[in-house]
XYZ file of N, CA, C and O in Angstrom:
596
model
N 5.503 0.827 -3.491
C 4.629 0.196 -4.458
C 3.184 0.611 -4.172
O 2.761 0.663 -3.021
N 2.458 0.876 -5.219
C 1.055 1.230 -5.098
C 0.268 0.001 -4.639
O 0.388 -1.070 -5.218
N -0.534 0.170 -3.593
C -1.336 -0.947 -3.094
C -2.591 -1.099 -3.955
O -2.923 -0.236 -4.763
N -3.305 -2.196 -3.729
C -4.587 -2.391 -4.430
C -5.552 -1.276 -4.057
O -6.329 -0.806 -4.894
N -5.504 -0.842 -2.816
C -6.366 0.252 -2.374
C -6.104 1.506 -3.211
O -7.035 2.147 -3.704
N -4.838 1.846 -3.399
C -4.483 3.004 -4.207
C -4.884 2.827 -5.661
O -5.442 3.741 -6.288
N -4.614 1.644 -6.194
C -4.951 1.360 -7.595
C -6.463 1.423 -7.811
O -6.943 2.062 -8.759
N -7.221 0.777 -6.952
C -8.678 0.782 -7.077
C -9.247 2.183 -6.896
O -10.207 2.570 -7.562
N -8.683 2.944 -5.972
C -9.137 4.313 -5.760
C -8.933 5.170 -7.004
O -9.821 5.932 -7.404
N -7.772 5.016 -7.634
C -7.505 5.763 -8.860
C -8.440 5.326 -9.986
O -8.960 6.153 -10.736
N -8.666 4.010 -10.092
C -9.597 3.514 -11.123
C -10.997 4.079 -10.919
O -11.664 4.478 -11.874
N -11.443 4.121 -9.667
C -12.776 4.657 -9.371
C -12.854 6.145 -9.715
O -13.849 6.600 -10.288
N -11.805 6.889 -9.392
C -11.802 8.315 -9.709
C -11.786 8.553 -11.219
O -12.467 9.454 -11.719
N -11.018 7.760 -11.947
C -11.003 7.880 -13.406
C -12.404 7.591 -13.951
O -12.901 8.303 -14.830
N -13.038 6.551 -13.407
C -14.408 6.215 -13.817
C -15.332 7.414 -13.598
O -16.080 7.806 -14.507
N -15.280 7.992 -12.415
C -16.144 9.132 -12.095
C -15.817 10.347 -12.964
O -16.709 11.109 -13.329
N -14.553 10.503 -13.298
C -14.157 11.662 -14.111
C -14.663 11.554 -15.550
O -14.715 12.549 -16.258
N -15.053 10.358 -15.962
C -15.586 10.160 -17.297
C -17.081 10.393 -17.403
O -17.644 10.345 -18.503
N -17.726 10.655 -16.294
C -19.176 10.894 -16.294
C -19.484 12.344 -16.674
O -18.674 13.239 -16.405
N -20.642 12.585 -17.247
C -21.052 13.974 -17.493
C -21.147 14.730 -16.160
O -21.438 14.139 -15.113
N -20.897 16.039 -16.198
C -20.935 16.863 -14.986
C -22.215 16.652 -14.202
O -23.311 16.690 -14.766
N -22.051 16.405 -12.898
C -23.190 16.263 -12.007
C -23.804 14.881 -11.952
O -24.583 14.592 -11.054
N -23.490 14.011 -12.905
C -24.071 12.663 -12.903
C -23.451 11.827 -11.791
O -22.260 11.905 -11.529
N -24.286 11.026 -11.163
C -23.845 10.148 -10.085
C -23.673 8.724 -10.611
O -24.340 8.315 -11.555
N -22.770 7.993 -9.967
C -22.557 6.585 -10.324
C -22.760 5.729 -9.079
O -22.293 6.079 -7.991
N -23.457 4.617 -9.240
C -23.628 3.671 -8.144
C -22.322 2.929 -7.892
O -21.572 2.639 -8.832
N -22.081 2.595 -6.631
C -20.876 1.859 -6.265
C -20.792 0.560 -7.056
O -19.725 0.211 -7.578
N -21.898 -0.149 -7.169
C -21.878 -1.427 -7.878
C -21.484 -1.252 -9.343
O -20.746 -2.066 -9.888
N -21.946 -0.189 -9.977
C -21.586 0.062 -11.374
C -20.087 0.322 -11.520
O -19.447 -0.164 -12.456
N -19.535 1.108 -10.609
C -18.090 1.390 -10.637
C -17.315 0.096 -10.412
O -16.347 -0.196 -11.115
N -17.760 -0.688 -9.430
C -17.084 -1.937 -9.086
C -17.078 -2.917 -10.255
O -16.030 -3.479 -10.604
N -18.217 -3.106 -10.871
C -18.331 -4.057 -11.988
C -17.500 -3.586 -13.185
O -16.755 -4.366 -13.784
N -17.612 -2.311 -13.524
C -16.901 -1.779 -14.692
C -15.385 -1.847 -14.543
O -14.664 -1.923 -15.536
N -14.902 -1.829 -13.289
C -13.457 -1.778 -13.055
C -12.904 -3.013 -12.357
O -11.748 -3.016 -11.938
N -13.758 -4.042 -12.217
C -13.332 -5.299 -11.595
C -12.749 -5.080 -10.194
O -11.651 -5.534 -9.868
N -13.507 -4.351 -9.381
C -13.112 -4.033 -8.005
C -14.128 -4.668 -7.063
O -15.339 -4.516 -7.271
N -13.681 -5.356 -6.004
C -14.635 -5.897 -5.031
C -15.470 -4.761 -4.415
O -14.911 -3.773 -3.925
N -16.797 -4.905 -4.459
C -17.698 -3.832 -4.028
C -17.473 -3.404 -2.579
O -17.440 -2.211 -2.278
N -17.316 -4.354 -1.684
C -17.150 -4.018 -0.270
C -15.866 -3.192 -0.056
O -15.852 -2.234 0.716
N -14.798 -3.577 -0.756
C -13.535 -2.849 -0.670
C -13.717 -1.447 -1.257
O -13.252 -0.450 -0.698
N -14.432 -1.358 -2.373
C -14.665 -0.064 -3.010
C -15.487 0.850 -2.110
O -15.239 2.051 -2.066
N -16.461 0.305 -1.401
C -17.241 1.111 -0.450
C -16.328 1.825 0.540
O -16.475 3.025 0.793
N -15.373 1.089 1.093
C -14.439 1.662 2.076
C -13.537 2.712 1.429
O -13.292 3.782 2.005
N -13.057 2.422 0.236
C -12.172 3.358 -0.475
C -12.913 4.652 -0.796
O -12.396 5.754 -0.577
N -14.128 4.531 -1.300
C -14.915 5.721 -1.627
C -15.223 6.541 -0.373
O -15.280 7.776 -0.436
N -15.386 5.872 0.760
C -15.576 6.592 2.021
C -14.359 7.441 2.358
O -14.482 8.595 2.769
N -13.173 6.882 2.165
C -11.933 7.645 2.411
C -11.803 8.800 1.427
O -11.388 9.901 1.799
N -12.128 8.538 0.166
C -12.043 9.593 -0.847
C -13.050 10.705 -0.565
O -12.778 11.882 -0.798
N -14.216 10.336 -0.032
C -15.218 11.339 0.357
C -14.690 12.179 1.522
O -14.770 13.412 1.508
N -14.138 11.506 2.534
C -13.613 12.219 3.701
C -12.468 13.160 3.338
O -12.271 14.179 3.995
N -11.724 12.815 2.292
C -10.598 13.640 1.852
C -11.041 14.747 0.889
O -10.230 15.574 0.474
N -12.335 14.763 0.528
C -12.856 15.821 -0.318
C -12.715 15.599 -1.815
O -12.904 16.524 -2.604
N -12.431 14.374 -2.230
C -12.305 14.083 -3.667
C -13.646 13.757 -4.311
O -13.839 14.021 -5.489
N -14.535 13.129 -3.538
C -15.842 12.754 -4.081
C -16.948 13.215 -3.142
O -16.722 13.467 -1.958
N -18.145 13.314 -3.717
C -19.356 13.592 -2.956
C -20.269 12.397 -3.126
O -20.214 11.708 -4.149
N -21.107 12.179 -2.123
C -22.043 11.060 -2.225
C -23.442 11.533 -1.865
O -23.621 12.518 -1.147
N -24.406 10.797 -2.396
C -25.809 11.033 -2.063
C -26.432 9.662 -1.845
O -26.219 8.741 -2.627
N -27.200 9.547 -0.777
C -27.839 8.272 -0.447
C -29.190 8.161 -1.116
O -29.766 9.143 -1.539
N -29.655 6.936 -1.177
C -30.997 6.694 -1.680
C -31.028 6.163 -3.090
O -30.010 5.903 -3.710
N -32.268 6.005 -3.587
C -32.499 5.429 -4.910
C -31.823 6.247 -6.018
O -31.347 5.709 -7.003
N -31.815 7.544 -5.861
C -31.189 8.443 -6.843
C -29.764 8.810 -6.417
O -29.212 9.796 -6.892
N -29.178 8.017 -5.536
C -27.868 8.333 -4.971
C -26.705 7.815 -5.791
O -26.863 7.311 -6.888
N -25.542 7.950 -5.202
C -24.315 7.487 -5.835
C -23.168 8.426 -5.515
O -23.222 9.201 -4.559
N -22.137 8.346 -6.342
C -20.925 9.149 -6.150
C -20.626 9.966 -7.394
O -20.939 9.570 -8.511
N -19.977 11.114 -7.153
C -19.458 11.956 -8.232
C -18.246 12.699 -7.690
O -18.025 12.760 -6.467
N -17.459 13.257 -8.592
C -16.303 14.035 -8.164
C -16.762 15.282 -7.423
O -17.777 15.890 -7.785
N -16.016 15.672 -6.408
C -16.354 16.859 -5.625
C -15.830 18.135 -6.283
O -16.303 19.227 -5.977
N -14.859 17.983 -7.170
C -14.318 19.128 -7.902
C -13.827 18.644 -9.263
O -13.723 17.443 -9.492
N -13.514 19.557 -10.170
C -13.109 19.137 -11.514
C -11.881 18.220 -11.498
O -10.968 18.393 -10.679
N -11.881 17.266 -12.410
C -10.771 16.304 -12.506
C -9.439 17.003 -12.761
O -8.387 16.515 -12.355
N -9.471 18.151 -13.392
C -8.235 18.897 -13.664
C -7.611 19.469 -12.396
O -6.434 19.829 -12.390
N -8.374 19.538 -11.317
C -7.881 20.092 -10.049
C -7.427 19.003 -9.071
O -6.930 19.314 -7.992
N -7.618 17.754 -9.411
C -7.240 16.646 -8.522
C -5.901 16.091 -8.976
O -5.783 15.578 -10.092
N -4.888 16.202 -8.124
C -3.552 15.706 -8.445
C -3.412 14.259 -7.969
O -3.812 13.907 -6.859
N -2.830 13.440 -8.811
C -2.672 12.016 -8.515
C -1.831 11.800 -7.255
O -2.140 10.927 -6.438
N -0.799 12.593 -7.061
C 0.039 12.454 -5.865
C -0.754 12.628 -4.587
O -0.540 11.912 -3.610
N -1.688 13.565 -4.576
C -2.515 13.798 -3.391
C -3.394 12.583 -3.104
O -3.526 12.138 -1.957
N -3.982 12.022 -4.164
C -4.837 10.839 -4.001
C -4.019 9.668 -3.446
O -4.449 8.999 -2.497
N -2.849 9.430 -4.011
C -2.004 8.314 -3.570
C -1.605 8.497 -2.108
O -1.646 7.546 -1.316
N -1.246 9.702 -1.722
C -0.877 9.948 -0.318
C -2.052 9.686 0.625
O -1.873 9.142 1.702
N -3.247 10.088 0.221
C -4.433 9.869 1.057
C -4.699 8.372 1.233
O -4.969 7.903 2.333
N -4.622 7.624 0.149
C -4.971 6.206 0.210
C -3.835 5.307 0.680
O -4.071 4.321 1.371
N -2.596 5.628 0.294
C -1.465 4.731 0.565
C -0.395 5.313 1.480
O 0.537 4.617 1.849
N -0.489 6.586 1.814
C 0.528 7.182 2.670
C 1.662 7.795 1.860
O 1.518 8.068 0.670
N 2.811 8.004 2.492
C 3.923 8.706 1.853
C 4.404 8.031 0.560
O 4.286 6.819 0.403
N 4.953 8.847 -0.327
C 5.470 8.342 -1.591
C 6.850 7.694 -1.444
O 7.246 6.888 -2.282
N 7.571 8.044 -0.401
C 8.935 7.549 -0.225
C 8.966 6.040 -0.029
O 8.134 5.481 0.683
N 9.957 5.379 -0.653
C 10.059 3.924 -0.513
C 10.556 3.466 0.861
O 10.342 2.320 1.237
N 11.226 4.368 1.599
C 11.672 4.042 2.957
C 11.396 5.240 3.863
O 11.390 6.384 3.397
N 11.151 5.007 5.152
C 10.741 6.087 6.060
C 11.725 7.254 6.169
O 11.307 8.396 6.306
N 13.033 6.996 6.071
C 13.995 8.091 6.234
C 14.061 8.988 4.994
O 14.730 10.029 5.016
N 13.357 8.628 3.927
C 13.308 9.461 2.721
C 11.979 10.203 2.599
O 11.767 10.942 1.646
N 11.102 10.031 3.576
C 9.782 10.648 3.524
C 9.831 12.100 3.976
O 10.517 12.435 4.942
N 9.068 12.938 3.300
C 8.953 14.339 3.717
C 7.829 14.520 4.726
O 7.906 15.393 5.579
N 6.790 13.704 4.614
C 5.623 13.894 5.470
C 5.588 12.985 6.691
O 4.963 13.320 7.685
N 6.231 11.824 6.607
C 6.231 10.890 7.738
C 7.642 10.349 7.987
O 7.845 9.152 8.169
N 8.585 11.270 8.016
C 9.993 10.923 8.217
C 10.195 10.135 9.513
O 9.626 10.475 10.552
N 10.995 9.093 9.412
C 11.442 8.344 10.594
C 12.909 8.024 10.403
O 13.314 7.494 9.369
N 13.697 8.341 11.400
C 15.136 8.096 11.331
C 15.418 6.597 11.402
O 14.779 5.869 12.150
N 16.389 6.172 10.612
C 16.819 4.773 10.659
C 17.747 4.578 11.862
O 18.568 5.446 12.154
N 17.619 3.457 12.511
C 18.477 3.161 13.658
C 19.770 2.480 13.235
O 20.725 2.457 13.993
N 19.797 1.940 12.027
C 20.922 1.104 11.635
C 21.934 1.779 10.712
O 22.817 1.122 10.167
N 21.833 3.109 10.507
C 22.807 3.745 9.619
C 22.990 5.218 9.953
O 22.187 5.818 10.655
N 24.042 5.774 9.413
C 24.323 7.201 9.519
C 23.708 7.867 8.298
O 24.166 7.657 7.175
N 22.658 8.639 8.511
C 21.925 9.220 7.394
C 22.776 10.113 6.504
O 22.539 10.217 5.309
N 23.772 10.765 7.071
C 24.607 11.666 6.279
C 25.438 10.914 5.237
O 25.750 11.450 4.178
N 25.781 9.668 5.536
C 26.638 8.912 4.620
C 25.949 7.695 4.007
O 26.564 6.976 3.225
N 24.711 7.464 4.321
C 24.007 6.267 3.848
C 23.647 6.402 2.362
O 22.801 7.213 1.984
N 24.276 5.601 1.541
C 24.019 5.647 0.093
C 22.598 5.192 -0.242
O 21.999 5.674 -1.200
N 22.056 4.262 0.537
C 20.700 3.778 0.285
C 19.712 4.931 0.475
O 18.841 5.163 -0.371
N 19.841 5.661 1.560
C 18.939 6.791 1.820
C 19.041 7.832 0.713
O 18.031 8.336 0.226
N 20.266 8.147 0.313
C 20.454 9.164 -0.720
C 19.795 8.738 -2.040
O 19.174 9.555 -2.719
N 19.902 7.476 -2.392
C 19.253 6.968 -3.607
C 17.735 7.024 -3.456
O 17.023 7.423 -4.372
N 17.224 6.641 -2.293
C 15.779 6.628 -2.079
C 15.193 8.044 -2.018
O 14.035 8.245 -2.382
N 15.983 9.022 -1.596
C 15.537 10.415 -1.658
C 15.334 10.830 -3.118
O 14.358 11.498 -3.463
N 16.251 10.386 -3.969
C 16.143 10.675 -5.399
C 14.929 9.966 -6.008
O 14.193 10.546 -6.817
N 14.702 8.721 -5.610
C 13.544 7.955 -6.090
C 12.251 8.637 -5.661
O 11.327 8.822 -6.458
N 12.178 9.033 -4.403
C 10.992 9.708 -3.882
C 10.712 10.993 -4.660
O 9.582 11.289 -5.007
N 11.768 11.737 -4.957
C 11.615 12.983 -5.694
C 11.104 12.734 -7.109
O 10.242 13.461 -7.609
N 11.597 11.693 -7.754
C 11.161 11.358 -9.117
C 9.686 10.947 -9.124
O 8.922 11.352 -10.008
N 9.287 10.144 -8.149
C 7.893 9.724 -8.044
C 6.994 10.947 -7.825
O 5.976 11.114 -8.499
N 7.392 11.813 -6.893
C 6.601 13.009 -6.599
C 6.513 13.924 -7.821
O 5.460 14.506 -8.088
N 7.589 14.033 -8.566
C 7.610 14.891 -9.756
C 6.538 14.456 -10.762
O 5.831 15.278 -11.334
N 6.388 13.164 -10.945
C 5.384 12.651 -11.884
C 3.984 12.786 -11.293
O 3.088 13.379 -11.905
N 3.765 12.244 -10.105
C 2.419 12.185 -9.540
C 1.848 13.542 -9.133
O 0.645 13.771 -9.232
N 2.716 14.442 -8.666
C 2.230 15.753 -8.226
C 1.986 16.714 -9.382
O 1.403 17.778 -9.193
N 2.435 16.349 -10.560
C 2.237 17.206 -11.728
C 1.267 16.608 -12.738
O 1.146 17.097 -13.855
N 0.573 15.558 -12.340
C -0.393 14.903 -13.224
C -1.762 14.996 -12.575
O -1.955 14.575 -11.439
N -2.719 15.531 -13.300
C -4.077 15.633 -12.782
C -4.862 14.381 -13.143
O -4.477 13.614 -14.029
N -5.979 14.207 -12.472
C -6.884 13.106 -12.791
C -7.363 13.224 -14.239
O -7.465 12.223 -14.948
N -7.620 14.444 -14.697
C -8.051 14.650 -16.084
C -6.964 14.210 -17.061
O -7.253 13.559 -18.067
N -5.712 14.535 -16.764
C -4.605 14.130 -17.640
C -4.457 12.614 -17.646
O -4.197 12.013 -18.693
N -4.639 11.996 -16.498
C -4.557 10.530 -16.417
C -5.688 9.904 -17.230
O -5.465 8.969 -17.997
N -6.878 10.424 -17.075
C -8.048 9.917 -17.804
C -7.875 10.068 -19.309
O -8.207 9.182 -20.080
N -7.329 11.201 -19.741
C -7.240 11.522 -21.155
C -5.940 11.058 -21.814
O -5.739 11.298 -23.000
N -5.073 10.406 -21.036
C -3.766 10.002 -21.571
C -3.931 9.088 -22.778
O -4.748 8.165 -22.777
N -3.140 9.362 -23.780
C -3.076 8.507 -24.960
C -1.964 7.501 -24.693
O -0.797 7.839 -24.738
N -2.329 6.294 -24.370
C -1.335 5.294 -23.994
C -0.386 4.944 -25.124
O 0.588 4.236 -24.922
N -0.639 5.468 -26.318
C 0.278 5.244 -27.429
C 1.578 6.015 -27.250
O 2.584 5.699 -27.870
N 1.561 7.061 -26.387
C 2.780 7.853 -26.208
C 3.626 7.379 -25.028
O 4.534 8.049 -24.600
N 3.338 6.189 -24.529
C 4.112 5.597 -23.443
C 5.532 5.365 -23.946
O 5.714 4.806 -25.025
N 6.554 5.821 -23.205
C 7.930 5.698 -23.689
C 8.296 4.254 -24.048
O 8.114 3.342 -23.256
N 8.836 4.072 -25.241
C 9.187 2.735 -25.741
C 10.191 2.037 -24.841
O 10.103 0.825 -24.633
N 11.133 2.800 -24.290
C 12.140 2.164 -23.432
C 11.529 1.576 -22.160
O 12.007 0.593 -21.622
N 10.423 2.166 -21.682
C 9.736 1.603 -20.527
C 8.886 0.404 -20.915
O 8.780 -0.564 -20.181
N 8.247 0.470 -22.079
C 7.420 -0.635 -22.565
C 8.261 -1.901 -22.731
O 7.821 -2.989 -22.382
N 9.467 -1.754 -23.231
C 10.312 -2.930 -23.469
C 10.798 -3.564 -22.172
O 11.229 -4.712 -22.174
N 10.718 -2.829 -21.055
C 11.175 -3.361 -19.767
C 10.068 -4.094 -19.021
O 10.324 -4.718 -18.012
N 8.838 -3.976 -19.499
C 7.707 -4.596 -18.809
C 7.618 -6.062 -19.142
O 7.760 -6.505 -20.209
């Protein structure tokens, strides 16, 4: 499940991706516009800066902006940076695999299902850019998924 940290980080990046090229946004403006606690957003933006997604400038004319075009930022990469592996259980993770002590991985139906789940999640998130997320027309959301919400 996506944590609040991951959700807020994505919201902040979408906000920044909507700015004209080179324009900076103050943390408080991002926080207010997206209903994110400012102190939490400060920490998230620091992580996003360290990972190379955003740049910051201090001072009166300071703020944050994207470090590269939104079309080059993949959502899966952002989620992994903020929330860790995409896999729902450790034995299904590609990047932080941990063997389960309570089952035989070769025959464990739970692991096999979670490997499939992890792959489906990665397929969506790793093939969607920040620009595509920002520009998505929510009218094309699959009806079968809408009815399940």
